[in-house]
């Protein structure tokens, strides 16, 4: 990620964000969920609403979950899970590209 910023316009209470990646892809995402329900788990979810260059699939929902690891040596640790659910028209190349953007994220 080379740049990320919150967009002031947008209809989502949680906000919309523009993320620029180092491969010159710029995507706008809308936050759809922010959860602090458990003392040891936090999560957020967002959907892509725009991409430049355009993507080949119709939709994708992402979720990032942070979970406290309770039995560790050397101090507190956190397990990070980043999952994505694509529409059925996403091909293997699109899913692979998403994998590398997650690493960059």
PDB file of C-alpha atoms in Angstrom:
ATOM      1  CA  UNK A   1       0.000   0.000   0.000  1.00  0.00           C
ATOM      2  CA  UNK A   2       1.450   3.323  -1.028  1.00  0.00           C
ATOM      3  CA  UNK A   3      -1.373   5.489   0.342  1.00  0.00           C
ATOM      4  CA  UNK A   4      -4.715   5.176   2.138  1.00  0.00           C
ATOM      5  CA  UNK A   5      -7.173   7.891   3.101  1.00  0.00           C
ATOM      6  CA  UNK A   6     -10.710   8.272   4.397  1.00  0.00           C
ATOM      7  CA  UNK A   7     -13.110   9.851   1.939  1.00  0.00           C
ATOM      8  CA  UNK A   8     -15.215  12.628   3.390  1.00  0.00           C
ATOM      9  CA  UNK A   9     -18.155  11.897   1.086  1.00  0.00           C
ATOM     10  CA  UNK A  10     -20.023   8.634   1.160  1.00  0.00           C
ATOM     11  CA  UNK A  11     -23.187   7.230   2.614  1.00  0.00           C
ATOM     12  CA  UNK A  12     -21.667   4.689   4.994  1.00  0.00           C
ATOM     13  CA  UNK A  13     -21.682   5.530   8.698  1.00  0.00           C
ATOM     14  CA  UNK A  14     -18.399   3.646   9.035  1.00  0.00           C
ATOM     15  CA  UNK A  15     -16.931   5.473   6.062  1.00  0.00           C
ATOM     16  CA  UNK A  16     -15.378   4.938   2.689  1.00  0.00           C
ATOM     17  CA  UNK A  17     -11.645   4.701   2.094  1.00  0.00           C
ATOM     18  CA  UNK A  18      -9.402   4.955  -0.952  1.00  0.00           C
ATOM     19  CA  UNK A  19      -6.413   2.591  -1.007  1.00  0.00           C
ATOM     20  CA  UNK A  20      -3.571   3.013  -3.521  1.00  0.00           C
ATOM     21  CA  UNK A  21      -1.331  -0.023  -4.054  1.00  0.00           C
ATOM     22  CA  UNK A  22       2.238  -0.014  -5.328  1.00  0.00           C
ATOM     23  CA  UNK A  23       1.109  -1.634  -8.616  1.00  0.00           C
ATOM     24  CA  UNK A  24      -0.848   1.618  -9.331  1.00  0.00           C
ATOM     25  CA  UNK A  25      -4.230   0.045  -8.551  1.00  0.00           C
ATOM     26  CA  UNK A  26      -6.549   2.424  -6.685  1.00  0.00           C
ATOM     27  CA  UNK A  27      -9.599   0.950  -4.948  1.00  0.00           C
ATOM     28  CA  UNK A  28     -12.419   2.508  -2.962  1.00  0.00           C
ATOM     29  CA  UNK A  29     -13.865   0.368  -0.186  1.00  0.00           C
ATOM     30  CA  UNK A  30     -16.890   0.834   2.064  1.00  0.00           C
ATOM     31  CA  UNK A  31     -16.681  -0.316   5.668  1.00  0.00           C
ATOM     32  CA  UNK A  32     -19.648  -2.564   6.442  1.00  0.00           C
ATOM     33  CA  UNK A  33     -18.852  -3.873   9.922  1.00  0.00           C
ATOM     34  CA  UNK A  34     -16.791  -2.946  12.951  1.00  0.00           C
ATOM     35  CA  UNK A  35     -17.024  -5.354  15.859  1.00  0.00           C
ATOM     36  CA  UNK A  36     -15.631  -5.230  19.378  1.00  0.00           C
ATOM     37  CA  UNK A  37     -17.989  -7.875  20.703  1.00  0.00           C
ATOM     38  CA  UNK A  38     -15.520 -10.014  22.609  1.00  0.00           C
ATOM     39  CA  UNK A  39     -12.646  -8.968  24.839  1.00  0.00           C
ATOM     40  CA  UNK A  40     -10.214 -11.140  22.869  1.00  0.00           C
ATOM     41  CA  UNK A  41     -11.543 -10.633  19.320  1.00  0.00           C
ATOM     42  CA  UNK A  42     -11.997  -7.613  17.041  1.00  0.00           C
ATOM     43  CA  UNK A  43     -13.079  -7.569  13.407  1.00  0.00           C
ATOM     44  CA  UNK A  44     -13.883  -5.286  10.526  1.00  0.00           C
ATOM     45  CA  UNK A  45     -15.462  -5.953   7.171  1.00  0.00           C
ATOM     46  CA  UNK A  46     -15.472  -3.961   3.964  1.00  0.00           C
ATOM     47  CA  UNK A  47     -16.561  -4.277   0.361  1.00  0.00           C
ATOM     48  CA  UNK A  48     -14.865  -2.931  -2.732  1.00  0.00           C
ATOM     49  CA  UNK A  49     -17.109  -0.446  -4.507  1.00  0.00           C
ATOM     50  CA  UNK A  50     -14.734   0.898  -7.165  1.00  0.00           C
ATOM     51  CA  UNK A  51     -11.403  -0.038  -8.731  1.00  0.00           C
ATOM     52  CA  UNK A  52      -9.075   1.619 -11.203  1.00  0.00           C
ATOM     53  CA  UNK A  53      -8.154  -0.242 -13.304  1.00  0.00           C
ATOM     54  CA  UNK A  54     -11.498  -2.061 -13.259  1.00  0.00           C
ATOM     55  CA  UNK A  55     -11.634  -5.618 -11.906  1.00  0.00           C
ATOM     56  CA  UNK A  56     -13.038  -8.580 -13.844  1.00  0.00           C
ATOM     57  CA  UNK A  57     -15.552  -9.688 -11.171  1.00  0.00           C
ATOM     58  CA  UNK A  58     -18.720  -8.088  -9.845  1.00  0.00           C
ATOM     59  CA  UNK A  59     -18.067  -8.027  -6.088  1.00  0.00           C
ATOM     60  CA  UNK A  60     -15.836  -8.987  -3.181  1.00  0.00           C
ATOM     61  CA  UNK A  61     -16.286  -8.749   0.580  1.00  0.00           C
ATOM     62  CA  UNK A  62     -13.257  -8.725   2.887  1.00  0.00           C
ATOM     63  CA  UNK A  63     -13.049  -9.400   6.613  1.00  0.00           C
ATOM     64  CA  UNK A  64     -10.087  -8.887   8.936  1.00  0.00           C
ATOM     65  CA  UNK A  65     -10.289 -10.531  12.366  1.00  0.00           C
ATOM     66  CA  UNK A  66      -7.787  -9.992  15.182  1.00  0.00           C
ATOM     67  CA  UNK A  67      -7.799 -12.582  17.955  1.00  0.00           C
ATOM     68  CA  UNK A  68      -5.707 -12.490  21.111  1.00  0.00           C
ATOM     69  CA  UNK A  69      -3.515 -15.556  21.563  1.00  0.00           C
ATOM     70  CA  UNK A  70      -3.887 -16.490  25.202  1.00  0.00           C
ATOM     71  CA  UNK A  71      -1.171 -19.122  25.648  1.00  0.00           C
ATOM     72  CA  UNK A  72       2.111 -17.667  24.446  1.00  0.00           C
ATOM     73  CA  UNK A  73       5.688 -17.403  25.536  1.00  0.00           C
ATOM     74  CA  UNK A  74       7.334 -14.014  25.398  1.00  0.00           C
ATOM     75  CA  UNK A  75       4.333 -11.742  25.868  1.00  0.00           C
ATOM     76  CA  UNK A  76       1.006 -10.987  24.194  1.00  0.00           C
ATOM     77  CA  UNK A  77       0.460 -11.996  20.577  1.00  0.00           C
ATOM     78  CA  UNK A  78      -2.329 -11.537  18.053  1.00  0.00           C
ATOM     79  CA  UNK A  79      -3.566 -13.923  15.351  1.00  0.00           C
ATOM     80  CA  UNK A  80      -4.594 -12.045  12.176  1.00  0.00           C
ATOM     81  CA  UNK A  81      -7.084 -13.606   9.752  1.00  0.00           C
ATOM     82  CA  UNK A  82      -7.817 -11.808   6.466  1.00  0.00           C
ATOM     83  CA  UNK A  83     -10.492 -13.537   4.372  1.00  0.00           C
ATOM     84  CA  UNK A  84     -12.261 -12.617   1.141  1.00  0.00           C
ATOM     85  CA  UNK A  85     -15.508 -13.793  -0.431  1.00  0.00           C
ATOM     86  CA  UNK A  86     -15.679 -13.253  -4.193  1.00  0.00           C
ATOM     87  CA  UNK A  87     -18.684 -13.318  -6.486  1.00  0.00           C
ATOM     88  CA  UNK A  88     -18.911 -16.438  -8.643  1.00  0.00           C
ATOM     89  CA  UNK A  89     -17.556 -14.627 -11.724  1.00  0.00           C
ATOM     90  CA  UNK A  90     -14.073 -14.128 -10.180  1.00  0.00           C
ATOM     91  CA  UNK A  91     -11.362 -16.132 -11.919  1.00  0.00           C
ATOM     92  CA  UNK A  92      -8.153 -17.605 -10.487  1.00  0.00           C
ATOM     93  CA  UNK A  93      -6.063 -14.620 -11.640  1.00  0.00           C
ATOM     94  CA  UNK A  94      -8.277 -12.191  -9.709  1.00  0.00           C
ATOM     95  CA  UNK A  95      -8.046 -14.298  -6.559  1.00  0.00           C
ATOM     96  CA  UNK A  96      -4.250 -14.554  -6.933  1.00  0.00           C
ATOM     97  CA  UNK A  97      -3.989 -10.754  -7.368  1.00  0.00           C
ATOM     98  CA  UNK A  98      -6.021 -10.307  -4.175  1.00  0.00           C
ATOM     99  CA  UNK A  99      -3.635 -12.629  -2.344  1.00  0.00           C
ATOM    100  CA  UNK A 100      -0.653 -10.411  -3.206  1.00  0.00           C
ATOM    101  CA  UNK A 101      -2.551  -7.225  -2.304  1.00  0.00           C
ATOM    102  CA  UNK A 102      -3.293  -8.756   1.128  1.00  0.00           C
ATOM    103  CA  UNK A 103       0.422  -9.346   1.659  1.00  0.00           C
ATOM    104  CA  UNK A 104       1.089  -5.729   0.682  1.00  0.00           C
ATOM    105  CA  UNK A 105      -1.767  -4.480   2.889  1.00  0.00           C
TER     106      UNK A 105
END
